[in-house]
PDB file of C-alpha atoms in Angstrom:
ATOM      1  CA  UNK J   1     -13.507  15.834   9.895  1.00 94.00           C
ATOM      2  CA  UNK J   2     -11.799  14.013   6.867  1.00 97.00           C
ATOM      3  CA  UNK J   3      -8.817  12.702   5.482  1.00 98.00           C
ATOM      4  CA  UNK J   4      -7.087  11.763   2.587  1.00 98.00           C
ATOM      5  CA  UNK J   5      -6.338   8.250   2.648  1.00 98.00           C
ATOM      6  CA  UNK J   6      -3.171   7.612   0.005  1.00 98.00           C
ATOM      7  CA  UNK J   7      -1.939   4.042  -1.428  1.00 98.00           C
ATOM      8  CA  UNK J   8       1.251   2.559  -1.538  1.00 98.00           C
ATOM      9  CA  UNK J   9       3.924   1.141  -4.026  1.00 98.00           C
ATOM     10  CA  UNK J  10       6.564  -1.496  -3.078  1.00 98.00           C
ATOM     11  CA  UNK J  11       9.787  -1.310  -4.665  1.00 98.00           C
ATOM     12  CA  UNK J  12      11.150  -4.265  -4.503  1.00 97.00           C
ATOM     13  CA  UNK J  13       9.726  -7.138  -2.754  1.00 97.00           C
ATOM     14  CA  UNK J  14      11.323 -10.358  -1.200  1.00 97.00           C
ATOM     15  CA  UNK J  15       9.907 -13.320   1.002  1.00 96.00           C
ATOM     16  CA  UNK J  16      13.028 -14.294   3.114  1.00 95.00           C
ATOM     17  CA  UNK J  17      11.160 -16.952   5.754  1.00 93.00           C
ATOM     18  CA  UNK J  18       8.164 -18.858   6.819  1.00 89.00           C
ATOM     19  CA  UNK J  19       7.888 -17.974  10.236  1.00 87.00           C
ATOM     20  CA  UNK J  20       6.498 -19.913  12.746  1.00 84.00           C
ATOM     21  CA  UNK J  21       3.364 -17.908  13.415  1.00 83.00           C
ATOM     22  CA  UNK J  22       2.433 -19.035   9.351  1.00 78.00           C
ATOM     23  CA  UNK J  23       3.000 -15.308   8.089  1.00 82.00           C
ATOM     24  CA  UNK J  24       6.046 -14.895   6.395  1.00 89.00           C
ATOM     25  CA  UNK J  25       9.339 -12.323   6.749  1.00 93.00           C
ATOM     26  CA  UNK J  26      10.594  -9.895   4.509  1.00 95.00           C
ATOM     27  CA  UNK J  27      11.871  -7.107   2.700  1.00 97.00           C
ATOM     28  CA  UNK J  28      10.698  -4.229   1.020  1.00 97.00           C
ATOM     29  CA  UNK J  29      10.546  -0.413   0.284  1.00 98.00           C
ATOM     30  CA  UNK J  30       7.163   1.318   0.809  1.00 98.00           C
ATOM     31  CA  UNK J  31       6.865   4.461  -0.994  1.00 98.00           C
ATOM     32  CA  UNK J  32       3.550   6.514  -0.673  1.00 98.00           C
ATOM     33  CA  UNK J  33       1.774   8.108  -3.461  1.00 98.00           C
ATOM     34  CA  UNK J  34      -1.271  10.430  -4.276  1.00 97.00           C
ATOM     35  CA  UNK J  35      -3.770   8.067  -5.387  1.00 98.00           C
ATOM     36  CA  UNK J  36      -6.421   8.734  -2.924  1.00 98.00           C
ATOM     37  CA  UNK J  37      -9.780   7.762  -0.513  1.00 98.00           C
ATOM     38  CA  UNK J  38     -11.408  10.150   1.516  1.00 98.00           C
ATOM     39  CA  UNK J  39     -12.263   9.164   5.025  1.00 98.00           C
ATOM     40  CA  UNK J  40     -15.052  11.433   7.108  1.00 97.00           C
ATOM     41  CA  UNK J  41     -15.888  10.821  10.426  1.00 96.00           C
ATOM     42  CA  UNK J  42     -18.945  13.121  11.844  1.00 94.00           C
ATOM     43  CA  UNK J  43     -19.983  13.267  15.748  1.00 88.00           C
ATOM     44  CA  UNK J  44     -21.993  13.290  17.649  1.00 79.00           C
ATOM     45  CA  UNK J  45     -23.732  10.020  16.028  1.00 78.00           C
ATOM     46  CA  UNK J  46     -24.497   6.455  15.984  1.00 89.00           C
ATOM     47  CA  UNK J  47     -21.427   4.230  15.301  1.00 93.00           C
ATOM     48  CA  UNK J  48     -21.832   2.912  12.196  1.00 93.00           C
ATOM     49  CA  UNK J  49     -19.960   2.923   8.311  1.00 95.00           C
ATOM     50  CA  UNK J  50     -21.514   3.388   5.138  1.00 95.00           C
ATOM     51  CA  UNK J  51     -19.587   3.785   1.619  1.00 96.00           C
ATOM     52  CA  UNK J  52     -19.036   4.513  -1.774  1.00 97.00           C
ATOM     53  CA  UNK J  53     -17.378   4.548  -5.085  1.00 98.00           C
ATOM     54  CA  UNK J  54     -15.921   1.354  -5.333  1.00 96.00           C
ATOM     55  CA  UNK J  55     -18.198  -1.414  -3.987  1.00 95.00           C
ATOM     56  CA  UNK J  56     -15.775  -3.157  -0.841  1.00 93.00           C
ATOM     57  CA  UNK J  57     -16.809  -6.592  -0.695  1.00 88.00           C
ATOM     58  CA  UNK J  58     -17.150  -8.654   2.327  1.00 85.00           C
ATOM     59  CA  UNK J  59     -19.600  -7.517   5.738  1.00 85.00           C
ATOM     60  CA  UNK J  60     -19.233  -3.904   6.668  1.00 82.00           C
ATOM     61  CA  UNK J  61     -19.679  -4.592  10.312  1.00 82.00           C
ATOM     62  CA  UNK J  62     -15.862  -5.781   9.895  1.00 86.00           C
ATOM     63  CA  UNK J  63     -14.376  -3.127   7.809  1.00 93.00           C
ATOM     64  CA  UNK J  64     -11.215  -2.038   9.081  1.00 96.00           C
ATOM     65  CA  UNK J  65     -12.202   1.546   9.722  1.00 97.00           C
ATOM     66  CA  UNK J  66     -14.725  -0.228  12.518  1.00 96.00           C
ATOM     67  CA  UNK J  67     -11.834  -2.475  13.793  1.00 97.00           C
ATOM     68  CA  UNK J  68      -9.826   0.458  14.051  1.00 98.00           C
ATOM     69  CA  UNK J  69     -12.271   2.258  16.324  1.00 97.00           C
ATOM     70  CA  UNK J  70     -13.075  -0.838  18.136  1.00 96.00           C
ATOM     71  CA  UNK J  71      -9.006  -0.990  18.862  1.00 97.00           C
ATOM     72  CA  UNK J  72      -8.944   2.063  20.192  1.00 97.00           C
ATOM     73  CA  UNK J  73     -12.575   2.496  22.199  1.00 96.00           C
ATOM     74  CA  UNK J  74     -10.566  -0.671  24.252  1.00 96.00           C
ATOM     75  CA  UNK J  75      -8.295   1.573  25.332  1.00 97.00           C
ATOM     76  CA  UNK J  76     -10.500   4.442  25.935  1.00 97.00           C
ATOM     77  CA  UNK J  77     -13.508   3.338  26.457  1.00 94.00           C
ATOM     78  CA  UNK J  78     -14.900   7.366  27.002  1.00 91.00           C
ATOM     79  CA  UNK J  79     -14.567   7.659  23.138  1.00 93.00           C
ATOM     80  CA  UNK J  80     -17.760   8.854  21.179  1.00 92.00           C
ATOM     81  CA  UNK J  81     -19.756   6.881  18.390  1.00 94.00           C
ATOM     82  CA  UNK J  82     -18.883   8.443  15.015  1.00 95.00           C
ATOM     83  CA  UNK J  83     -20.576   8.136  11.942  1.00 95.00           C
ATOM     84  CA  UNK J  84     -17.972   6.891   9.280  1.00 96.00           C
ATOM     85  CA  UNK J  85     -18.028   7.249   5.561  1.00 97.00           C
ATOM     86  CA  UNK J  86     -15.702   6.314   3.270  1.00 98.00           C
ATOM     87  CA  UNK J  87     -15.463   6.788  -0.566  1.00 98.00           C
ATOM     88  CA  UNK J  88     -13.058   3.927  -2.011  1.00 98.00           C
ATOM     89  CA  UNK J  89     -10.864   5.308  -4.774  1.00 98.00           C
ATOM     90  CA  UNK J  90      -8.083   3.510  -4.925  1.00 98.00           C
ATOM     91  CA  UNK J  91      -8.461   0.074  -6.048  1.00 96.00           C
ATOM     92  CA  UNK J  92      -9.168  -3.363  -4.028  1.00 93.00           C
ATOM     93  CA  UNK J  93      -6.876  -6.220  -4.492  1.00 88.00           C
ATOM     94  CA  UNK J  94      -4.261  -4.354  -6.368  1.00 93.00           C
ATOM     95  CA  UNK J  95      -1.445  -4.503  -4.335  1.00 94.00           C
ATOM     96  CA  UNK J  96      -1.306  -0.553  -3.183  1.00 96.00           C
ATOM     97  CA  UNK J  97      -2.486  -0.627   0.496  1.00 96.00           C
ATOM     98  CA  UNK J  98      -5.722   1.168   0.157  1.00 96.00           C
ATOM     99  CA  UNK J  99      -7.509  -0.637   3.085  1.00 96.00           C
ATOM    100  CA  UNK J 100      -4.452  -0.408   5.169  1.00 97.00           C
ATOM    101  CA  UNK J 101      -4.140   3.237   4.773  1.00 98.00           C
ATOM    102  CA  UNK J 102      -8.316   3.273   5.248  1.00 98.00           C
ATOM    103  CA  UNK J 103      -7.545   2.238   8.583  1.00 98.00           C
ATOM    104  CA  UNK J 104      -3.933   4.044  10.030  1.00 98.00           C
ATOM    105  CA  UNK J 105      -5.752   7.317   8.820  1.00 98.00           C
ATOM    106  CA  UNK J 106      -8.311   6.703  10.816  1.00 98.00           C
ATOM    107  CA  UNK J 107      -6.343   6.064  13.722  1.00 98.00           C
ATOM    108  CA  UNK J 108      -4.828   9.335  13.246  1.00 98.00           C
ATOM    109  CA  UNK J 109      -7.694  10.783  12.746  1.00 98.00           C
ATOM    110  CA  UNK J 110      -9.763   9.343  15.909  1.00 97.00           C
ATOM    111  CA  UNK J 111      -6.382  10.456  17.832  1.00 97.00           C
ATOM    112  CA  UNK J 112      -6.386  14.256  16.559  1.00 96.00           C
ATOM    113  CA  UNK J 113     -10.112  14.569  16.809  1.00 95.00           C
ATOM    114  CA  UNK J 114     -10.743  13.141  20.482  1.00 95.00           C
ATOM    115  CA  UNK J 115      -7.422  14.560  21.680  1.00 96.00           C
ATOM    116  CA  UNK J 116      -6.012  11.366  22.915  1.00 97.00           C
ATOM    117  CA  UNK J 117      -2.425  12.292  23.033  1.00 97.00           C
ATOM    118  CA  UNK J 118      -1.107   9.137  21.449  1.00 98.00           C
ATOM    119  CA  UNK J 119       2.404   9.005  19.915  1.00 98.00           C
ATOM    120  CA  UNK J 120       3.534   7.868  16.561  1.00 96.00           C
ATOM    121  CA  UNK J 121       5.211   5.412  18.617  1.00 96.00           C
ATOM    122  CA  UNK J 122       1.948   4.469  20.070  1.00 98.00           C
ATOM    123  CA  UNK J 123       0.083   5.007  16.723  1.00 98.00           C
ATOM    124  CA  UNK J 124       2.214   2.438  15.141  1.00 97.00           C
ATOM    125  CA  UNK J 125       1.743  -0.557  17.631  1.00 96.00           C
ATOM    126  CA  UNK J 126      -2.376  -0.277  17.023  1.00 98.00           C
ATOM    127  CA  UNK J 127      -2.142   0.155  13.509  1.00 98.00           C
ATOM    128  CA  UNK J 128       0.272  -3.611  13.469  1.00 95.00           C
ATOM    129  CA  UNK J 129      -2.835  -5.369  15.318  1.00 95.00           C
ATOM    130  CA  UNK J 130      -4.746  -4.256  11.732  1.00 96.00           C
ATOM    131  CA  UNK J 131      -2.946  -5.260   9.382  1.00 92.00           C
ATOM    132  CA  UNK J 132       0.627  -6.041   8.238  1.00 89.00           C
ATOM    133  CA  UNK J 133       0.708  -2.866   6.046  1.00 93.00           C
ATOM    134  CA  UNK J 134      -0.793  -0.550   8.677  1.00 97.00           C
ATOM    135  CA  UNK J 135       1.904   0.808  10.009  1.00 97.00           C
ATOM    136  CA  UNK J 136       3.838   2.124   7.790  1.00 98.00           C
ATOM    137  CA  UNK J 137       0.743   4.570   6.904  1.00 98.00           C
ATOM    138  CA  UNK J 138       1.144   6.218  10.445  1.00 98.00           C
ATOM    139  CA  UNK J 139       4.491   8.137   9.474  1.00 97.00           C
ATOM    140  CA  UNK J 140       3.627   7.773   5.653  1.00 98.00           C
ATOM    141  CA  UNK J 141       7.294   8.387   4.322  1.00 98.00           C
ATOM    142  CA  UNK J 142       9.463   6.068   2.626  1.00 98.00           C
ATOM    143  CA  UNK J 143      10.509   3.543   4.448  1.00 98.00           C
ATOM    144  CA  UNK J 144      12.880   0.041   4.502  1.00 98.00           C
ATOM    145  CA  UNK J 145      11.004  -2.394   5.975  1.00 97.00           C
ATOM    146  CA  UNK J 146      10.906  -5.970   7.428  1.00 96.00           C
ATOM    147  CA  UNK J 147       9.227  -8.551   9.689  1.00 93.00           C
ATOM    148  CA  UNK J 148       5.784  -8.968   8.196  1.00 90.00           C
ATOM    149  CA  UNK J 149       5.931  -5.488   7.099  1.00 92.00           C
ATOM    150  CA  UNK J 150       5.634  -4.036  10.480  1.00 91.00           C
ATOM    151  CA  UNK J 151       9.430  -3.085  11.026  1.00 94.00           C
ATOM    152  CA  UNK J 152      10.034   0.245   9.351  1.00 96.00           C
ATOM    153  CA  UNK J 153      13.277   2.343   8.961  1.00 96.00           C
ATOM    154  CA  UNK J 154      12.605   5.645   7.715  1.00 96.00           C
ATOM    155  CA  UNK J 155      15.201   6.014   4.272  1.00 97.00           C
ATOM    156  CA  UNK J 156      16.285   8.775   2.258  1.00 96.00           C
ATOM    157  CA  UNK J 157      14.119   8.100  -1.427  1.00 97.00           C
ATOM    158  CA  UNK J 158      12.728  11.496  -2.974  1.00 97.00           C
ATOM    159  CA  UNK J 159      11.069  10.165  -6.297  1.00 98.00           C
ATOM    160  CA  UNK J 160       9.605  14.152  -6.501  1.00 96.00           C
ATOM    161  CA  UNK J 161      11.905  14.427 -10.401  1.00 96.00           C
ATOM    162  CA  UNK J 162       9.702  11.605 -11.806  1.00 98.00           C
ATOM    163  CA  UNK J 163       6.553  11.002 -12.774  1.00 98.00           C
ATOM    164  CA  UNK J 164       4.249   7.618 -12.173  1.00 98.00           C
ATOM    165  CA  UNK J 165       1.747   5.565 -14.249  1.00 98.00           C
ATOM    166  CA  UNK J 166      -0.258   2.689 -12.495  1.00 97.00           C
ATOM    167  CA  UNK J 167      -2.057   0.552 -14.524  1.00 98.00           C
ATOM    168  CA  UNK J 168      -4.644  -1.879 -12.582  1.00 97.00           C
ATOM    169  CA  UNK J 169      -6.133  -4.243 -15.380  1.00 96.00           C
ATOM    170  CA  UNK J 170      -9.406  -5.118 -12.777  1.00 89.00           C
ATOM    171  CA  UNK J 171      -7.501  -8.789 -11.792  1.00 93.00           C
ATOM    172  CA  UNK J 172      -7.529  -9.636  -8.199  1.00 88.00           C
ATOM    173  CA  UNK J 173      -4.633 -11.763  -7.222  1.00 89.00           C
ATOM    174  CA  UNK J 174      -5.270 -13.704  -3.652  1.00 87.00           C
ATOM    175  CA  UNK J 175      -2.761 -12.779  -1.758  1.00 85.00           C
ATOM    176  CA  UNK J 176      -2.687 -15.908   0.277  1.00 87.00           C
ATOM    177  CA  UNK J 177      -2.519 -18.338  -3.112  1.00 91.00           C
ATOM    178  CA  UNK J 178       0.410 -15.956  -3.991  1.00 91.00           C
ATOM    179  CA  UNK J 179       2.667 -16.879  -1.150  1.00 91.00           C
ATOM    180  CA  UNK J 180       1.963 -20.420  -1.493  1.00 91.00           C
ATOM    181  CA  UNK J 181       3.201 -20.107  -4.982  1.00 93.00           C
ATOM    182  CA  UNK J 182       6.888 -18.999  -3.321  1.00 92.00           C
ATOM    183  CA  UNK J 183       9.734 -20.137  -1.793  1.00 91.00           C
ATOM    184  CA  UNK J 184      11.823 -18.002   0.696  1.00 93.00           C
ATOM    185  CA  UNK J 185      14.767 -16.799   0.245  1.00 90.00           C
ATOM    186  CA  UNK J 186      17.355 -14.294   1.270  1.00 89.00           C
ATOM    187  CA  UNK J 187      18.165 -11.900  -1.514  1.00 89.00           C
ATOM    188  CA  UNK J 188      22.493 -11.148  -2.507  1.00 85.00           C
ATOM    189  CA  UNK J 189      22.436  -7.875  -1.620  1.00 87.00           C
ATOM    190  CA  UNK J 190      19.902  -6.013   0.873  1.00 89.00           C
ATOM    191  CA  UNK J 191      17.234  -3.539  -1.081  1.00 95.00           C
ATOM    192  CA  UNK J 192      18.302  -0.819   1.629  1.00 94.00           C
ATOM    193  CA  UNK J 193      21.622  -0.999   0.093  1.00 94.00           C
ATOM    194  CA  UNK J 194      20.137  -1.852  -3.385  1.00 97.00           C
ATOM    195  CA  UNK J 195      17.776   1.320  -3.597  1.00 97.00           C
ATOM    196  CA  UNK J 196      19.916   3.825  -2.840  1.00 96.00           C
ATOM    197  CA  UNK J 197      21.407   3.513  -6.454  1.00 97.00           C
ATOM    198  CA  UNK J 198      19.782   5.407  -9.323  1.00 97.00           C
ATOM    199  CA  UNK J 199      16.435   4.940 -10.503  1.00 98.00           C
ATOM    200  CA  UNK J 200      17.662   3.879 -14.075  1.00 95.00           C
ATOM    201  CA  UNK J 201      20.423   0.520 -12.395  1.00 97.00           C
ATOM    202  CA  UNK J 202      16.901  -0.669 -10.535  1.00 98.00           C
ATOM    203  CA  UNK J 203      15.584  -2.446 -13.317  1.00 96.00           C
ATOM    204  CA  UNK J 204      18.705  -5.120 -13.250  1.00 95.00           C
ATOM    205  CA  UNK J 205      18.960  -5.356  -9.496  1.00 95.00           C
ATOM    206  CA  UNK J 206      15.435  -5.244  -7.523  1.00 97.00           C
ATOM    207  CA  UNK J 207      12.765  -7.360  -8.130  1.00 96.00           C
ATOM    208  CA  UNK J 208       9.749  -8.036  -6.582  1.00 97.00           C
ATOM    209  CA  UNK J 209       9.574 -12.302  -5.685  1.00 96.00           C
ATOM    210  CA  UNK J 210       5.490 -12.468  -6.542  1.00 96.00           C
ATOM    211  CA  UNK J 211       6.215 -11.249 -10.599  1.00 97.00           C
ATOM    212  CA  UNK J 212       6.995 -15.107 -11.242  1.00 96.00           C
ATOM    213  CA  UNK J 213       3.781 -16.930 -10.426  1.00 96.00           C
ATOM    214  CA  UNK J 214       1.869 -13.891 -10.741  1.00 96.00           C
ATOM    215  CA  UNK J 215       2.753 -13.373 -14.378  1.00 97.00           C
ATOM    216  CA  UNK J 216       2.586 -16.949 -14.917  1.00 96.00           C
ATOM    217  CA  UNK J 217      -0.942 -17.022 -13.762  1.00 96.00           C
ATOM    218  CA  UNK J 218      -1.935 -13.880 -15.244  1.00 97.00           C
ATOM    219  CA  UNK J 219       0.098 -13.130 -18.770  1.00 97.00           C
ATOM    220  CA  UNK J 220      -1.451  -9.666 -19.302  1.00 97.00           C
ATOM    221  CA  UNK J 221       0.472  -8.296 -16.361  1.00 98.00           C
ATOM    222  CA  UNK J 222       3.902  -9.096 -17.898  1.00 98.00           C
ATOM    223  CA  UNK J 223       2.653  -7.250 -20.726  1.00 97.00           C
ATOM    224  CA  UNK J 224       1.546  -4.411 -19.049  1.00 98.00           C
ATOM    225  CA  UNK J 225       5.288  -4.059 -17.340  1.00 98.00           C
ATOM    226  CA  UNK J 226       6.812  -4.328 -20.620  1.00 97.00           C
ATOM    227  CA  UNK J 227       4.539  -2.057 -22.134  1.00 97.00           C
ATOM    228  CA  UNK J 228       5.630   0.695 -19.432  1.00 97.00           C
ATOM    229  CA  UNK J 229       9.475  -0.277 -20.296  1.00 97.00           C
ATOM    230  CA  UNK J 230       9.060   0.274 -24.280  1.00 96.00           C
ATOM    231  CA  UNK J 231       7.531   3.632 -23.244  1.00 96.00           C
ATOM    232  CA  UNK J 232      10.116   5.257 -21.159  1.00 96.00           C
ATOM    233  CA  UNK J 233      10.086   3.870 -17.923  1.00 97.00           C
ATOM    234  CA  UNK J 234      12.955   3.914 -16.197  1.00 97.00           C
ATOM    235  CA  UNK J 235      11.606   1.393 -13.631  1.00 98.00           C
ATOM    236  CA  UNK J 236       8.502  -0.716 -14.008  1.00 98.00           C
ATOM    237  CA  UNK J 237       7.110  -3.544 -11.447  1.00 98.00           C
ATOM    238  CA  UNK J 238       4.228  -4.778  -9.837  1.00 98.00           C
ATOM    239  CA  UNK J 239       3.433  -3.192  -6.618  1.00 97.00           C
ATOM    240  CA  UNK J 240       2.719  -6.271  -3.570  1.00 94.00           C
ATOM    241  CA  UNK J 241       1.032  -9.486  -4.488  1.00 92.00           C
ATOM    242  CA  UNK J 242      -0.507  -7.461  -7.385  1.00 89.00           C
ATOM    243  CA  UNK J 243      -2.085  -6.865  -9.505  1.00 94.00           C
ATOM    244  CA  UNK J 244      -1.042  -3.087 -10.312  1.00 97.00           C
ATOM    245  CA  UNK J 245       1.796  -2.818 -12.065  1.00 98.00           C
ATOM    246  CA  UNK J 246       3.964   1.038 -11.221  1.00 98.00           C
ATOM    247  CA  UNK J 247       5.982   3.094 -14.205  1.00 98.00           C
ATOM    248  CA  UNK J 248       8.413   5.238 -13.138  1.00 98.00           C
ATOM    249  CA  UNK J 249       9.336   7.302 -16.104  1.00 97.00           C
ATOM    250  CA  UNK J 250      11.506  11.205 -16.146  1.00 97.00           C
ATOM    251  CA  UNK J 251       9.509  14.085 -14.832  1.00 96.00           C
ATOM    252  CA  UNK J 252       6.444  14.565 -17.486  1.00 92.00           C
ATOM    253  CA  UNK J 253       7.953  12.111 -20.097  1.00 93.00           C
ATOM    254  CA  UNK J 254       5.297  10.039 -19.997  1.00 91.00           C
ATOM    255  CA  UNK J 255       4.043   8.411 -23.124  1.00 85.00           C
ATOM    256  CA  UNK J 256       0.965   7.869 -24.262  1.00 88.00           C
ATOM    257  CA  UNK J 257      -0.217   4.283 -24.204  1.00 91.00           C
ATOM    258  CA  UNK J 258      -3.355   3.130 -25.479  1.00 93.00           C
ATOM    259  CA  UNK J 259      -4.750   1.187 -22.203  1.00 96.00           C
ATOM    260  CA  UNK J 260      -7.217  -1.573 -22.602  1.00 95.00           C
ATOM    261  CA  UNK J 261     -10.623   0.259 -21.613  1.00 95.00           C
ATOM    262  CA  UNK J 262     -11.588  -2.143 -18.483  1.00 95.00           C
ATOM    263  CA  UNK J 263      -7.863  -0.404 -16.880  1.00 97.00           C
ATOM    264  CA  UNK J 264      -7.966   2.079 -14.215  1.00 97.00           C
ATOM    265  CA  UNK J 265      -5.229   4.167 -14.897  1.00 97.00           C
ATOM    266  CA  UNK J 266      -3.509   6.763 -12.755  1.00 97.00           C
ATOM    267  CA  UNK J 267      -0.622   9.278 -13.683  1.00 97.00           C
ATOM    268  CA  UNK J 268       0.704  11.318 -11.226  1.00 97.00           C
ATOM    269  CA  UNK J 269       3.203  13.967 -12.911  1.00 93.00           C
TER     270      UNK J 269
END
């Protein structure tokens, strides 16, 4: 069986509180895009994960495909070893969720193969013990959300009349020096209320709180969002801690930009 893992954009991004726990609160709009993995499982087998495409750093034994298994296996402890493969697409470090989505698809995907019943509801509450992104990849539709990134409210955002450019320039931003580099703080008006306007009025009232000592540290990212502006984007921002940066420009009015080579670039019209 496989899946089609997809990545993420934030629009808009604010840190509101340190919490006591040492993550941190706030507020955001995930918005889910076509920039894809491909996740196959295959029984009966031997648990275990191999991978390609884009190396993933770190042990295997811990990717988050394994954890997500491991989650659910506690739970029902009748569930089959699988042979897992996964072929990384969408870049690491860049601010777009891939590894999150890696591992809510395959919690949907364990759940439709083995028949386990569970609900989104249910779905959800595993995918939080992954990852502070996880969840939202279980319904996979725009969403409001809050808390660590857990708390979702589904909202009414069809981006479907415009196209997208992400540029990743191959700079991995730590995403735990990044909040460091903040202080919280509770936005004037509430990006529920604030993204409901049109797409063109975004650029002078959401922002995402990491562009500061992001661009500071890395300059070529400021000029990648202003390159996107002076070519038609209606909306242009970095996506997370970074380091992608997202162009939202009108349907197939994208124009060309001549892209440092190293970039991975991805338009979806």
């Amino acid at each position: 069986m496989i899946v089609f893992p997809n990545c993420k954009i934030n629009l808009g991004l604010y840190i509101t509180a340190r919490r006591a726990d040492g993550f941190h609160d706030l507020e955001t709009v995930f918005y889910p895009l076509p920039v894809q993995d491909a996740l196959e499982v295959i029984t009966p087998g031997t648990l275990q994960f191999t991978s390609s495409g884009i190396p993933i750093p770190g042990d295997q034994d811990s990717n988050l495909c394994l954890r997500a298994f491991h989650l659910l296996q506690q739970d029902f402890p009748a569930l089959q070893p699988v042979n897992i493969h996964l072929h990384k697409h969408i870049p690491i470090g860049a601010g777009l969720g891939g590894g999150s989505a890696d591992a809510a698809f395959m919690l949907r995907l364990l759940d439709h193969k083995f028949q386990l019943g569970l609900s989104e509801e249910q779905l959800t509450a595993y995918a939080a013990h992954l990852g502070s992104d996880c969840p939202f990849f279980i319904p996979n539709k725009p969403c409001f959300a809050t808390g660590r990134g857990e708390i979702l409210e589904p909202i009414a955002l069809d981006l479907s009349g415009y196209s997208f450019q992400l540029i990743y320039p191959a700079i991995h931003v730590n995403t735990g020096w990044a909040f460091k580099q903040l202080t919280p703080r509770v936005p004037a008006h509430s990006l529920r209320e604030m993204i409901q306007l049109p797409v063109s009025d975004w650029k002078e009232v959401i922002s995402n709180d990491f562009e500061g000592p992001v661009f500071q540290a890395h300059p070529v990212l400021a000029t990648i969002k202003a390159q996107l502006y002076a070519a038609g984007a209606r909306y242009a921002a970095m996506s997370g801690s970074g380091s992608a940066v997202v162009g939202i420009f009108p349907k197939n009015k994208i124009a060309d930009i001549l892209w440092d080579a190293s970039y991975r670039v991805f338009t979806i019209k």
